[in-house]
Amino acid sequence: MKILVLNCGSSSLKFQLLNMENETVSARGLVERIGKEDSSVTFCMDSYEKIKKEIPVKSHKAGVQIVFDFLTSDEFKILKSKDEIDAIGHRLVHGGEKYAGSVLIDDDVIQTLRDCSVFSPLHNPANIAGVEACKELFPGLPMAGVFDTAFHQTMPDYAYMYALPYYLYEKHHIRRYGFHGTSHRYVSQIANKLLGREDTRLISCHLGNGSSITAIVNGKSLDTSMGHTPVGGLIMGTRCGDIDPAIVTFIESIEHLSPEELDDLINKKSGVFGVSGISNDFRDLEAANKRGDKRAKLALEMFDFRLKKYIGAYTAIMGGLDAIIFTAGIGENDPETRYEACNGLEYLGLKFDVEKNKNIKGELAEISTSDSKVKVYVIPTNEELLIARDTKDIVSSINSK
Ligand code: AMP
């Protein structure tokens, strides 16, 4: 079974073609800056060098067509025709309270994406554009949707409610939704396999340009740090994470900012970038810290402190801890952040393997000592594979009906 996985962002489109017989990737790529003059397309295959072309890509539909033309081109011959694709799996961002799992995409799902666009104004419309483009280009082909929010639908009400007037939840559905659900689900499944059981208490740290942390009990999300939007929780590349909410209205009045400018400030100008004034990238910040830059040092210390605070809080709400997982750009590649998060947690029964940690980048590894009661794992995330697996399951179940 061949499955095309699409991840349509506000101005980008990532794709992977997976062969599900052996779960291998036949081709992958990225269309960037859709709708801009300098849009580009990058394709990658095992046997070829990466190919990057500057091509005008006006819309998501044009992007999907370019992906498809590439897959069937005489030059690469990855597919003979579009009939070889058995199904398409879409990464969808916000499914509100309606979807707690992956779904076969129909008009209802598209309507839910529309209804939830108020919560996710950049991503949901892009998701809809990707789905609509595929419907036109591949009429009748089954498509599945895998929501970022779905995994966190198991949170109990006392975890997802905000202490605001209750009508705001009833009328506007204001509550914690959480994000990165597909990544947290994928890495927690692997951690449970490594632990050899399902009745586990895990803390999954997805640390990338956007970061979130999730408490997972028996495979189910109990609490997660991102909230109604992806701005809450951990300190991020350019997002502020948790702050006193009254600061926002205070800044609005003293800096005379519009709602759009405030949104831009907390989403794009804050986080480690805002504090350091240097970069959102941890490689730049660590280099600046080594040169003695005080604000880079402060930004990194703030990030580590917040992360450890959440690890403590989540251990408490789960009544103990079996494993901590690190994933995504920082989690997979940055030994210093992993060390800072775990250093001092010996009282939990965690023994960190300092030497092993230093050499682990982008690979599956256990970085606690063999006698550590609490395990620490680096697990590279693979949302595309989980989307393809869910799509395969959904398509197989309709075919068997
Ligand atoms: P992601 O959003 O998961 O793609 O993660 C991107 C972020 O990962 C970058 O902005 C960096 O902060 C971080 N990152 C990637 N590689 C490294 C590395 N080798 N060391 C430290 N941080 C890294």
PDB file of N, CA and C and ligand atoms in Angstrom, residues 14 206-210 237 272 279-286 327-335 337 361 381, ligand 1:
ATOM      1  N   LYS A  14       4.605  20.094   3.082  1.00  0.00           N
ATOM      2  CA  LYS A  14       5.610  19.025   3.175  1.00  0.00           C
ATOM      3  C   LYS A  14       4.942  17.732   2.740  1.00  0.00           C
ATOM      4  N   HIS A 206       8.562  17.490  23.728  1.00  0.00           N
ATOM      5  CA  HIS A 206       8.742  17.806  22.302  1.00  0.00           C
ATOM      6  C   HIS A 206       9.353  19.208  22.279  1.00  0.00           C
ATOM      7  N   LEU A 207      10.670  19.273  22.067  1.00  0.00           N
ATOM      8  CA  LEU A 207      11.372  20.551  22.149  1.00  0.00           C
ATOM      9  C   LEU A 207      11.922  20.920  20.776  1.00  0.00           C
ATOM     10  N   GLY A 208      11.194  21.781  20.086  1.00  0.00           N
ATOM     11  CA  GLY A 208      11.646  22.247  18.778  1.00  0.00           C
ATOM     12  C   GLY A 208      11.519  23.753  18.755  1.00  0.00           C
ATOM     13  N   ASN A 209      11.298  24.322  17.584  1.00  0.00           N
ATOM     14  CA  ASN A 209      11.077  25.764  17.569  1.00  0.00           C
ATOM     15  C   ASN A 209       9.784  26.080  18.338  1.00  0.00           C
ATOM     16  N   GLY A 210       8.782  25.220  18.168  1.00  0.00           N
ATOM     17  CA  GLY A 210       7.636  25.216  19.079  1.00  0.00           C
ATOM     18  C   GLY A 210       7.854  24.056  20.043  1.00  0.00           C
ATOM     19  N   GLY A 237      11.021  29.114  20.815  1.00  0.00           N
ATOM     20  CA  GLY A 237      11.923  29.906  19.972  1.00  0.00           C
ATOM     21  C   GLY A 237      11.524  31.378  19.968  1.00  0.00           C
ATOM     22  N   VAL A 272      12.965  32.612  23.569  1.00  0.00           N
ATOM     23  CA  VAL A 272      14.418  32.792  23.748  1.00  0.00           C
ATOM     24  C   VAL A 272      14.949  33.865  22.791  1.00  0.00           C
ATOM     25  N   SER A 279      18.709  35.135  18.650  1.00  0.00           N
ATOM     26  CA  SER A 279      18.228  34.092  17.746  1.00  0.00           C
ATOM     27  C   SER A 279      17.198  33.227  18.459  1.00  0.00           C
ATOM     28  N   ASN A 280      16.410  32.516  17.647  1.00  0.00           N
ATOM     29  CA  ASN A 280      15.510  31.504  18.215  1.00  0.00           C
ATOM     30  C   ASN A 280      16.177  30.130  18.183  1.00  0.00           C
ATOM     31  N   ASP A 281      17.357  30.053  17.577  1.00  0.00           N
ATOM     32  CA  ASP A 281      18.012  28.756  17.375  1.00  0.00           C
ATOM     33  C   ASP A 281      18.992  28.467  18.516  1.00  0.00           C
ATOM     34  N   PHE A 282      18.820  27.297  19.143  1.00  0.00           N
ATOM     35  CA  PHE A 282      19.646  26.968  20.312  1.00  0.00           C
ATOM     36  C   PHE A 282      21.128  26.851  19.979  1.00  0.00           C
ATOM     37  N   ARG A 283      21.447  26.535  18.720  1.00  0.00           N
ATOM     38  CA  ARG A 283      22.872  26.467  18.343  1.00  0.00           C
ATOM     39  C   ARG A 283      23.499  27.850  18.448  1.00  0.00           C
ATOM     40  N   ASP A 284      22.770  28.871  17.983  1.00  0.00           N
ATOM     41  CA  ASP A 284      23.282  30.254  18.064  1.00  0.00           C
ATOM     42  C   ASP A 284      23.371  30.699  19.515  1.00  0.00           C
ATOM     43  N   LEU A 285      22.362  30.327  20.295  1.00  0.00           N
ATOM     44  CA  LEU A 285      22.328  30.788  21.694  1.00  0.00           C
ATOM     45  C   LEU A 285      23.448  30.147  22.506  1.00  0.00           C
ATOM     46  N   GLU A 286      23.697  28.856  22.262  1.00  0.00           N
ATOM     47  CA  GLU A 286      24.764  28.183  23.004  1.00  0.00           C
ATOM     48  C   GLU A 286      26.137  28.740  22.602  1.00  0.00           C
ATOM     49  N   THR A 327      12.353  14.695  22.373  1.00  0.00           N
ATOM     50  CA  THR A 327      12.200  14.584  20.917  1.00  0.00           C
ATOM     51  C   THR A 327      12.174  15.965  20.269  1.00  0.00           C
ATOM     52  N   ALA A 328      12.149  15.985  18.919  1.00  0.00           N
ATOM     53  CA  ALA A 328      12.161  17.193  18.063  1.00  0.00           C
ATOM     54  C   ALA A 328      13.558  17.841  18.068  1.00  0.00           C
ATOM     55  N   GLY A 329      13.691  18.945  17.299  1.00  0.00           N
ATOM     56  CA  GLY A 329      15.006  19.524  16.999  1.00  0.00           C
ATOM     57  C   GLY A 329      15.937  19.661  18.193  1.00  0.00           C
ATOM     58  N   ILE A 330      15.461  20.276  19.272  1.00  0.00           N
ATOM     59  CA  ILE A 330      16.305  20.472  20.454  1.00  0.00           C
ATOM     60  C   ILE A 330      16.404  19.161  21.242  1.00  0.00           C
ATOM     61  N   GLY A 331      15.264  18.527  21.461  1.00  0.00           N
ATOM     62  CA  GLY A 331      15.240  17.293  22.258  1.00  0.00           C
ATOM     63  C   GLY A 331      16.123  16.194  21.680  1.00  0.00           C
ATOM     64  N   GLU A 332      16.165  16.111  20.340  1.00  0.00           N
ATOM     65  CA  GLU A 332      16.945  15.040  19.700  1.00  0.00           C
ATOM     66  C   GLU A 332      18.424  15.394  19.573  1.00  0.00           C
ATOM     67  N   ASN A 333      18.709  16.705  19.474  1.00  0.00           N
ATOM     68  CA  ASN A 333      20.073  17.107  19.087  1.00  0.00           C
ATOM     69  C   ASN A 333      20.872  17.894  20.112  1.00  0.00           C
ATOM     70  N   ASP A 334      20.242  18.273  21.209  1.00  0.00           N
ATOM     71  CA  ASP A 334      20.952  19.183  22.112  1.00  0.00           C
ATOM     72  C   ASP A 334      21.242  18.550  23.480  1.00  0.00           C
ATOM     73  N   PRO A 335      22.424  17.965  23.640  1.00  0.00           N
ATOM     74  CA  PRO A 335      22.761  17.310  24.914  1.00  0.00           C
ATOM     75  C   PRO A 335      22.698  18.255  26.112  1.00  0.00           C
ATOM     76  N   THR A 337      20.678  20.837  26.776  1.00  0.00           N
ATOM     77  CA  THR A 337      19.315  21.030  27.289  1.00  0.00           C
ATOM     78  C   THR A 337      18.843  19.765  28.015  1.00  0.00           C
ATOM     79  N   LYS A 361      22.825  12.358  19.036  1.00  0.00           N
ATOM     80  CA  LYS A 361      22.183  13.385  18.193  1.00  0.00           C
ATOM     81  C   LYS A 361      21.311  12.702  17.161  1.00  0.00           C
ATOM     82  N   THR A 381      11.198  11.897  16.581  1.00  0.00           N
ATOM     83  CA  THR A 381       9.775  11.851  16.272  1.00  0.00           C
ATOM     84  C   THR A 381       9.579  11.530  14.784  1.00  0.00           C
TER      85      THR A 381
HETATM   86  P1  AMP B   1      12.084  21.658  15.021  1.00  0.00           P
HETATM   87  O1  AMP B   1      11.061  22.752  15.181  1.00  0.00           O
HETATM   88  O2  AMP B   1      11.726  20.386  15.706  1.00  0.00           O
HETATM   89  O3  AMP B   1      12.515  21.461  13.588  1.00  0.00           O
HETATM   90  O4  AMP B   1      13.411  22.174  15.785  1.00  0.00           O
HETATM   91  C1  AMP B   1      14.167  23.268  15.298  1.00  0.00           C
HETATM   92  C2  AMP B   1      15.075  23.773  16.417  1.00  0.00           C
HETATM   93  O5  AMP B   1      15.905  22.700  16.903  1.00  0.00           O
HETATM   94  C3  AMP B   1      16.070  24.841  15.969  1.00  0.00           C
HETATM   95  O6  AMP B   1      15.496  26.130  15.992  1.00  0.00           O
HETATM   96  C4  AMP B   1      17.161  24.719  17.018  1.00  0.00           C
HETATM   97  O7  AMP B   1      16.845  25.524  18.142  1.00  0.00           O
HETATM   98  C5  AMP B   1      17.099  23.258  17.453  1.00  0.00           C
HETATM   99  N1  AMP B   1      18.247  22.462  16.979  1.00  0.00           N
HETATM  100  C6  AMP B   1      18.373  21.798  15.817  1.00  0.00           C
HETATM  101  N2  AMP B   1      19.583  21.176  15.753  1.00  0.00           N
HETATM  102  C7  AMP B   1      20.226  21.458  16.909  1.00  0.00           C
HETATM  103  C8  AMP B   1      21.506  21.127  17.465  1.00  0.00           C
HETATM  104  N3  AMP B   1      22.369  20.362  16.812  1.00  0.00           N
HETATM  105  N4  AMP B   1      21.805  21.616  18.695  1.00  0.00           N
HETATM  106  C9  AMP B   1      20.935  22.390  19.369  1.00  0.00           C
HETATM  107  N5  AMP B   1      19.717  22.729  18.901  1.00  0.00           N
HETATM  108  C10 AMP B   1      19.359  22.278  17.704  1.00  0.00           C
END
